[in-house]
mmCIF file of C-alpha atoms in Angstrom:
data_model
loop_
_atom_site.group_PDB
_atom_site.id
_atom_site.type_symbol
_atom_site.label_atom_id
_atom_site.label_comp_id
_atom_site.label_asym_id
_atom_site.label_seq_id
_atom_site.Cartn_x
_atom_site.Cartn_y
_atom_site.Cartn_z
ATOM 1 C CA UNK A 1 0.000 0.000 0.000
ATOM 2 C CA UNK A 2 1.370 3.228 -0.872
ATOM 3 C CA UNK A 3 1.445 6.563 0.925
ATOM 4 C CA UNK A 4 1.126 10.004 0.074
ATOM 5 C CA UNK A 5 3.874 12.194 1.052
ATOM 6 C CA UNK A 6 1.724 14.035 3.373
ATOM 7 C CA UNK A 7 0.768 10.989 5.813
ATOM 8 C CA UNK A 8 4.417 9.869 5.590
ATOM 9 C CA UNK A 9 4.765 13.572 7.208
ATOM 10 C CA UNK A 10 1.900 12.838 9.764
ATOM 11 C CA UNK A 11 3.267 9.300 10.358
ATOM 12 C CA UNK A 12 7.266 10.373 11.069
ATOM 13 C CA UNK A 13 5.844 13.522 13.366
ATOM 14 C CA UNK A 14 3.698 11.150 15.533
ATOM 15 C CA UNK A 15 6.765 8.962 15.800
ATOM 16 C CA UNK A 16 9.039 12.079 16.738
ATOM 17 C CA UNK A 17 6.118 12.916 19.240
ATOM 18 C CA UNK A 18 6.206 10.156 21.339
ATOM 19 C CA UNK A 19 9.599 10.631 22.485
ATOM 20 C CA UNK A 20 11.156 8.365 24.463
ATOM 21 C CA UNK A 21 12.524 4.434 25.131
ATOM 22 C CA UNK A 22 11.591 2.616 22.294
ATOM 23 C CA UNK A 23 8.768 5.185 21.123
ATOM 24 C CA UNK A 24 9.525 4.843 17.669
ATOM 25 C CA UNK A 25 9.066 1.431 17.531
ATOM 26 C CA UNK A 26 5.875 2.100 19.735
ATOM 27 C CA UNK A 27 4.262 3.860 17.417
ATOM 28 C CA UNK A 28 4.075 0.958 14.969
ATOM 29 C CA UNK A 29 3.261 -1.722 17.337
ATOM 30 C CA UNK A 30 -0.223 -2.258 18.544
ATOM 31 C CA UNK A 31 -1.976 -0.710 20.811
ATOM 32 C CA UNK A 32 -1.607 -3.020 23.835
ATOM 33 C CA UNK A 33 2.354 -4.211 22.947
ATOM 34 C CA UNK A 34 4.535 -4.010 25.723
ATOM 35 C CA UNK A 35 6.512 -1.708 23.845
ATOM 36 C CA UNK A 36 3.943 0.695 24.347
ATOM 37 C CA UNK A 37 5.347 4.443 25.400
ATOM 38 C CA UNK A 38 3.635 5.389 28.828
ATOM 39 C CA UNK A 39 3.359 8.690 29.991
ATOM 40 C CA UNK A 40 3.238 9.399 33.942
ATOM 41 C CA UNK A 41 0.714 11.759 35.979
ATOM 42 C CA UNK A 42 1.492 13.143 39.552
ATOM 43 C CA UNK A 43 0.619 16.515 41.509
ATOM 44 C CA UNK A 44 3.165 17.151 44.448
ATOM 45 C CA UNK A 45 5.780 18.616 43.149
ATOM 46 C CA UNK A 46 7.429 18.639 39.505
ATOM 47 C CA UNK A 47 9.842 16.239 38.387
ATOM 48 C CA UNK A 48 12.820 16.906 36.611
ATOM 49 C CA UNK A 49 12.888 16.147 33.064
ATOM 50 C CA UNK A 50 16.253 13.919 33.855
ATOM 51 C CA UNK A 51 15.080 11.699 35.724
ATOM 52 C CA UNK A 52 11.420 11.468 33.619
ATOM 53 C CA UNK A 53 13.786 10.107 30.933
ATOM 54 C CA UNK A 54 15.602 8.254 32.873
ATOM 55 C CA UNK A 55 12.921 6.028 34.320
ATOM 56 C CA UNK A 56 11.610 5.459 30.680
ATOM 57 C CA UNK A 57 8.996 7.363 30.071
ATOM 58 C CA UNK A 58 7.820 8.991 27.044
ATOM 59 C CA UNK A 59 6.196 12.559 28.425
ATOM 60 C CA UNK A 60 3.725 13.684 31.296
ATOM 61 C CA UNK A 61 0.108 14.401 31.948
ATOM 62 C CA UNK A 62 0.004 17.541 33.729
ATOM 63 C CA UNK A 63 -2.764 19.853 35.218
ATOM 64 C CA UNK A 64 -3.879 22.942 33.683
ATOM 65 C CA UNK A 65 -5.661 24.203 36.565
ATOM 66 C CA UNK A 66 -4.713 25.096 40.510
ATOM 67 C CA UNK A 67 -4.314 23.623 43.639
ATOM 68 C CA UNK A 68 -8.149 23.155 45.791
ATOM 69 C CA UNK A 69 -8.233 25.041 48.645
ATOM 70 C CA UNK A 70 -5.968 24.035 51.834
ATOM 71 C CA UNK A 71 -3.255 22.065 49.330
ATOM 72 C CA UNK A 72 -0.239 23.614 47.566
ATOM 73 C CA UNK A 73 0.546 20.754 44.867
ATOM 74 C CA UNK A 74 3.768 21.623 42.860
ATOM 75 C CA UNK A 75 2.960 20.396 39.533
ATOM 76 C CA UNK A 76 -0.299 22.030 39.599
ATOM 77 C CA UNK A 77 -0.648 24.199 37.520
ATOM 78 C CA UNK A 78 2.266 23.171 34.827
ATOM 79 C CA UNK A 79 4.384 25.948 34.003
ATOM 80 C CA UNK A 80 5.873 27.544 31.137
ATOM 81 C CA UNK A 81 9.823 27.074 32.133
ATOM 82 C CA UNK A 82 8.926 23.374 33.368
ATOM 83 C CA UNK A 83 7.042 22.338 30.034
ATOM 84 C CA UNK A 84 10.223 24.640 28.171
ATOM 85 C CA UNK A 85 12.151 22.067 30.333
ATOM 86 C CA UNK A 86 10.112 18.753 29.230
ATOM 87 C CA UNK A 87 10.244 19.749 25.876
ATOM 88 C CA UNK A 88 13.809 20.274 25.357
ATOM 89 C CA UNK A 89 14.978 16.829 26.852
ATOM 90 C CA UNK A 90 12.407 15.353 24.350
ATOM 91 C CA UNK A 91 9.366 14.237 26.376
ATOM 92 C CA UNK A 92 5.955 15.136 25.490
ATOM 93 C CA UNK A 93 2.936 16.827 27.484
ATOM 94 C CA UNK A 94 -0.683 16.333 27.456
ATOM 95 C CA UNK A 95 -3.093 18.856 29.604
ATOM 96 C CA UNK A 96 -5.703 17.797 31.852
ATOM 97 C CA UNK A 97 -8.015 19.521 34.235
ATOM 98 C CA UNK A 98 -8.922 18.609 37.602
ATOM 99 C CA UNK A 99 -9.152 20.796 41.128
ATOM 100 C CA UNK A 100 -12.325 19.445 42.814
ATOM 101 C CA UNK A 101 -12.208 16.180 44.152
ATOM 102 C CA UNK A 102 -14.944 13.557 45.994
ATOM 103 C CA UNK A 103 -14.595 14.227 49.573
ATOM 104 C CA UNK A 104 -12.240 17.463 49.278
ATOM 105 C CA UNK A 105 -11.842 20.892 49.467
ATOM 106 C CA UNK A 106 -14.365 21.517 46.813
ATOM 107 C CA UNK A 107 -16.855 19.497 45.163
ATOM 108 C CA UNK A 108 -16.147 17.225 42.199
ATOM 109 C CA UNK A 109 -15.784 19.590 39.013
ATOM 110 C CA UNK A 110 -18.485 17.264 36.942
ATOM 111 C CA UNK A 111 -21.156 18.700 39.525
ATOM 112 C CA UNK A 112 -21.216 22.369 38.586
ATOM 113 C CA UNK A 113 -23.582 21.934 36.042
ATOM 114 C CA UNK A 114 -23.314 24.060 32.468
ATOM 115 C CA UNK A 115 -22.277 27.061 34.439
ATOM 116 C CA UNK A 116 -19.381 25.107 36.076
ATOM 117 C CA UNK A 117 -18.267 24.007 33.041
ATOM 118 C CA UNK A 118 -17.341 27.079 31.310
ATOM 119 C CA UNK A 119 -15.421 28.606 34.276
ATOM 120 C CA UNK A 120 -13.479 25.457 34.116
ATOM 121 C CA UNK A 121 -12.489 25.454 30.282
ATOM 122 C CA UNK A 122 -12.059 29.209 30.390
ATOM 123 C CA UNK A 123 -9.536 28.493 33.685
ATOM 124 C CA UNK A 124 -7.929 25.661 31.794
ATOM 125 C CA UNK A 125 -7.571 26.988 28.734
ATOM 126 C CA UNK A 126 -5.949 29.533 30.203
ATOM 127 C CA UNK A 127 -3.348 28.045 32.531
ATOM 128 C CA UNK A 128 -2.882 25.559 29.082
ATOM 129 C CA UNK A 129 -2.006 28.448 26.689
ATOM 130 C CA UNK A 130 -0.349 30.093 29.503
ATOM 131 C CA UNK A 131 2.575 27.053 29.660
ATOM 132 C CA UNK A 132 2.673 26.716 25.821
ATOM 133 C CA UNK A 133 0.123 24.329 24.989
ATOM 134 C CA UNK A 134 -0.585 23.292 21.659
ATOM 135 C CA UNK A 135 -3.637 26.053 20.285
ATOM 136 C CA UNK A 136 -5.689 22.501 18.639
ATOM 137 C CA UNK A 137 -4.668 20.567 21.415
ATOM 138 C CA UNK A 138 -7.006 18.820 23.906
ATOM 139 C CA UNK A 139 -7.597 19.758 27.501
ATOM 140 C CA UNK A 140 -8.812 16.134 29.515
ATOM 141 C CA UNK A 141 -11.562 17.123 32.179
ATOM 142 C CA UNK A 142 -11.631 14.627 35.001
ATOM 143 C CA UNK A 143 -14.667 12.450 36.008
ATOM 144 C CA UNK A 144 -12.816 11.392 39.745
ATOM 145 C CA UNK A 145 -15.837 8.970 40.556
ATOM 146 C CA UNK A 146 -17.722 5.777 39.793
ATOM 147 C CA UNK A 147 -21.071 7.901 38.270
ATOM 148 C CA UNK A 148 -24.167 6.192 36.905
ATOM 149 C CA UNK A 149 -25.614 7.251 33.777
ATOM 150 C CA UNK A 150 -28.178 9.575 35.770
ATOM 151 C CA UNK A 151 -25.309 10.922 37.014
ATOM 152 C CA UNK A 152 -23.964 11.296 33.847
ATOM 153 C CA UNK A 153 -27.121 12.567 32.728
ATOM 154 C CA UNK A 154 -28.005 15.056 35.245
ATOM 155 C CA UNK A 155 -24.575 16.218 36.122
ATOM 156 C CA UNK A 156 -21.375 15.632 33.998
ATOM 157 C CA UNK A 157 -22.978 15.941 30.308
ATOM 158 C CA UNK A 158 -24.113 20.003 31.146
ATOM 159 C CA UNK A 159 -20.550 20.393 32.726
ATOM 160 C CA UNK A 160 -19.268 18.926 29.338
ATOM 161 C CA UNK A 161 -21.241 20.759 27.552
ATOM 162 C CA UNK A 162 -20.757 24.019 29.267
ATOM 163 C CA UNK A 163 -16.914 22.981 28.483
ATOM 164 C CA UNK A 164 -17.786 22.543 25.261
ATOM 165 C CA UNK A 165 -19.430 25.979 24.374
ATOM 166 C CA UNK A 166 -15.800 27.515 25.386
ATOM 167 C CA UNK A 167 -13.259 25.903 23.858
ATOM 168 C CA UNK A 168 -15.405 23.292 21.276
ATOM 169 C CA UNK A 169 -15.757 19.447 21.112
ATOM 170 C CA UNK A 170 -12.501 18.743 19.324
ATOM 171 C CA UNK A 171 -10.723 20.171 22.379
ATOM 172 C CA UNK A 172 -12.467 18.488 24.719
ATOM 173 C CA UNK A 173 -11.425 15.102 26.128
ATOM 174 C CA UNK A 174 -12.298 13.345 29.194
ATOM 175 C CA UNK A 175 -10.177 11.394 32.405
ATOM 176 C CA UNK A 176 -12.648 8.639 33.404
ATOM 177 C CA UNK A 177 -13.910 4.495 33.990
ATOM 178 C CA UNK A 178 -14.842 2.796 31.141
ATOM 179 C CA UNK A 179 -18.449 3.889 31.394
ATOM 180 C CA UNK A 180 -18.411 7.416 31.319
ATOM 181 C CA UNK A 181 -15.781 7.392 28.689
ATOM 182 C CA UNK A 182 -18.148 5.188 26.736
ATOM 183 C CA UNK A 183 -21.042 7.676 27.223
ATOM 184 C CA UNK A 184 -18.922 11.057 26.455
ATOM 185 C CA UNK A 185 -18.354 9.011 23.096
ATOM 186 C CA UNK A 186 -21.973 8.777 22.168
ATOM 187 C CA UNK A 187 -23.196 11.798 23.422
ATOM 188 C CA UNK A 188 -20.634 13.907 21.339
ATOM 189 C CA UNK A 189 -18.672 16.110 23.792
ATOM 190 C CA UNK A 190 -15.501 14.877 23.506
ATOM 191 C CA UNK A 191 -13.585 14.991 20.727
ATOM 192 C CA UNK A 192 -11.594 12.519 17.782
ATOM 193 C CA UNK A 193 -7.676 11.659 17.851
ATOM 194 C CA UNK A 194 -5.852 11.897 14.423
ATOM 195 C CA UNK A 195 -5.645 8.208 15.071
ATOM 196 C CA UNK A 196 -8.048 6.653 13.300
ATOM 197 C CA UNK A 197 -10.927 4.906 15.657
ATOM 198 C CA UNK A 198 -9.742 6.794 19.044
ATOM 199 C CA UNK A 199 -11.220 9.336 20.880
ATOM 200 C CA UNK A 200 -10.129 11.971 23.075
ATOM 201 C CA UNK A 201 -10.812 8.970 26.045
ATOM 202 C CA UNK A 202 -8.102 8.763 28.972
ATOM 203 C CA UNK A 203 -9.456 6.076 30.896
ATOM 204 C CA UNK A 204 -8.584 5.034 34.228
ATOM 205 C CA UNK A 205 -8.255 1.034 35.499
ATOM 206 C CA UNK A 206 -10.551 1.900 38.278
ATOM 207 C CA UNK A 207 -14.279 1.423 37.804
ATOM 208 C CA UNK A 208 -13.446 -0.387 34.574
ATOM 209 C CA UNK A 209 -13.888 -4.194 35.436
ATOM 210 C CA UNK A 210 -10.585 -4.891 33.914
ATOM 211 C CA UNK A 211 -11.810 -3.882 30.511
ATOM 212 C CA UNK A 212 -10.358 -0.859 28.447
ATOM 213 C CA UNK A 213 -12.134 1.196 26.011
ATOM 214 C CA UNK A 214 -11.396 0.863 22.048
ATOM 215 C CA UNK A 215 -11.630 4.408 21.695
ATOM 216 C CA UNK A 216 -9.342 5.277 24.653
ATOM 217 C CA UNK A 217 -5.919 7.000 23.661
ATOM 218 C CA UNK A 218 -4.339 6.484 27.395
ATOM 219 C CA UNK A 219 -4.913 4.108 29.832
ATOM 220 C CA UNK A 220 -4.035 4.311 33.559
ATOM 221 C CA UNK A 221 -2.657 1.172 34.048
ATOM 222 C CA UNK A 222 -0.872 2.268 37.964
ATOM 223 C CA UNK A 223 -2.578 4.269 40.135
ATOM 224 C CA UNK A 224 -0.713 5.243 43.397
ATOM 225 C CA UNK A 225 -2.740 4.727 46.697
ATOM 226 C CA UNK A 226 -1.542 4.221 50.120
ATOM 227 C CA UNK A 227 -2.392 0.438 49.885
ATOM 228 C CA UNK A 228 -0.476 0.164 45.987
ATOM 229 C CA UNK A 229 2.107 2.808 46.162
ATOM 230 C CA UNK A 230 3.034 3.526 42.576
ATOM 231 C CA UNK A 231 6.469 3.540 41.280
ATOM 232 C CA UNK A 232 9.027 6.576 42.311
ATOM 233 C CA UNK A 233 10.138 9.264 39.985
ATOM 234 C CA UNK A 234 12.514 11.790 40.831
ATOM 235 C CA UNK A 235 11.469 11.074 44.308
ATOM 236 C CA UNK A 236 7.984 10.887 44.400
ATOM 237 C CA UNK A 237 5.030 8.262 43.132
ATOM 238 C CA UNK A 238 3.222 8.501 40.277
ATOM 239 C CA UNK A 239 0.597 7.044 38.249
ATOM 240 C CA UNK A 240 1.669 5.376 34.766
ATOM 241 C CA UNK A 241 -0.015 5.619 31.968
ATOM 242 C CA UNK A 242 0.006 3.575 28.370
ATOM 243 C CA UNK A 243 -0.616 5.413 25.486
ATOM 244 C CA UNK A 244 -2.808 3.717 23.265
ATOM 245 C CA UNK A 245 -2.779 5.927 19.690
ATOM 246 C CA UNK A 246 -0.380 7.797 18.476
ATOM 247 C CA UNK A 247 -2.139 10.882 18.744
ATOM 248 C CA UNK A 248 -3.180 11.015 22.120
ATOM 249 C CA UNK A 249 -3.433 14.270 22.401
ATOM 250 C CA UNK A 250 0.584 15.306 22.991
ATOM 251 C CA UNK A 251 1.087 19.481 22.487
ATOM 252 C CA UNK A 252 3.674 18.684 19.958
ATOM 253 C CA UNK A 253 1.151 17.500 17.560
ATOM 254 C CA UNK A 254 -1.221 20.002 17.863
ATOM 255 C CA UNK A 255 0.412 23.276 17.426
#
């Protein structure tokens, strides 16, 4: 099969984009290889690039929006000199949003309704432009809770869609179980990878029943609790995540 010279353009910057050990060859294997780059997510501090790299990872997912009220995480929000700092040793970035949290400081961002919403994309799309983010990229709004679909129904599909009337589906993605990744799909508030079949779908392991999403473009595979610490990078535990397309959503491909 032959290619034109464009998509053999497309296919090398994807490649390039998922920096890392082995992520060229990732990018050709499928989905669910072992050779799959991961990407890692944490909030206490940031990490130098170093020793991101040196621990084998391809690039972070880091938060485009602030610490709740009575914390002071590090990473939160990402910066412009860090993500200068990430770029130059090679790694790549992908945005998410989350600052509520069930239990916390302030309520879960998914139940603020339409209204809640658009202060959220207008704060994250702020705080993501702010730190360089790519202008098409996508900005992944957290869902930090095993919802039913009247949950879904009532609460997180007006957030979404107040998110939505800000910054558009295509930039929208969403952090989530199975379920609610599965419903953000069909509703049409999230938006489609350059990899063909994928969505704008980070799904988490938990809530999932061991299955993962064949839209998702990340998977988070380890999830650091006090009962399964995750591993430690640059001194601190994170979560790891697998990256499932080669667009999932990196800044470098969506300038």
């Amino acid at each position: 099969m032959s290619i034109t010279r464009r998509d053999a353009l497309r296919y090398a910057a994807a490649a390039s984009a998922l920096a890392g050990l082995n992520a060229a060859a990732a990018a050709l294997a499928p989905a669910a290889s072992a050779a799959a780059p991961t990407l890692i997510d944490f909030a206490m501090r940031q990490i130098p690039a170093q020793d991101i790299r040196a621990a084998g990872h391809s690039g972070v997912i880091n938060y485009v929006s602030t610490s709740r009220p009575g914390s002071n995480f590090g990473a939160k929000p990402i910066t412009l000199p860090y993500a200068k700092q990430l770029t130059a040793a090679g790694l790549v970035i992908v945005s998410n949003y989350q600052y509520g949290k069930p239990g916390g400081t302030a309520p879960s961002d998914f139940t603020r309704g339409f209204a809640g919403g658009v202060a959220d994309a207008r704060t994250g799309w702020a705080l993501h432009t702010a730190a360089g983010g790519g202008k098409s990229a996508p900005i992944f709004f957290s869902v930090d809770d095993d919802i039913d679909r009247q949950a879904w129904n009532d609460l997180a599909l007006p957030w979404f869609r107040g998110i939505n009337s800000v910054i558009g589906v295509q930039r929208t993605g969403i952090y989530a179980g199975i379920r609610p990744c599965q419903w953000a799909t069909a509703d049409g508030v999230i938006g489609r990878s350059g990899t063909p079949g994928r969505v704008w779908a980070w799904q988490t392991r938990s809530w999932s029943n061991g299955q993962i999403y064949p839209g998702a473009v990340l998977y988070q595979r380890i999830i650091d609790t006090a009962s399964n610490p995750g591993p430690i990078v640059g001194g601190i535990r994170v979560d790891v995540n697998d990256v499932l397309a080669q667009d999932c959503g990196q800044w470098n491909l969506h300038p």
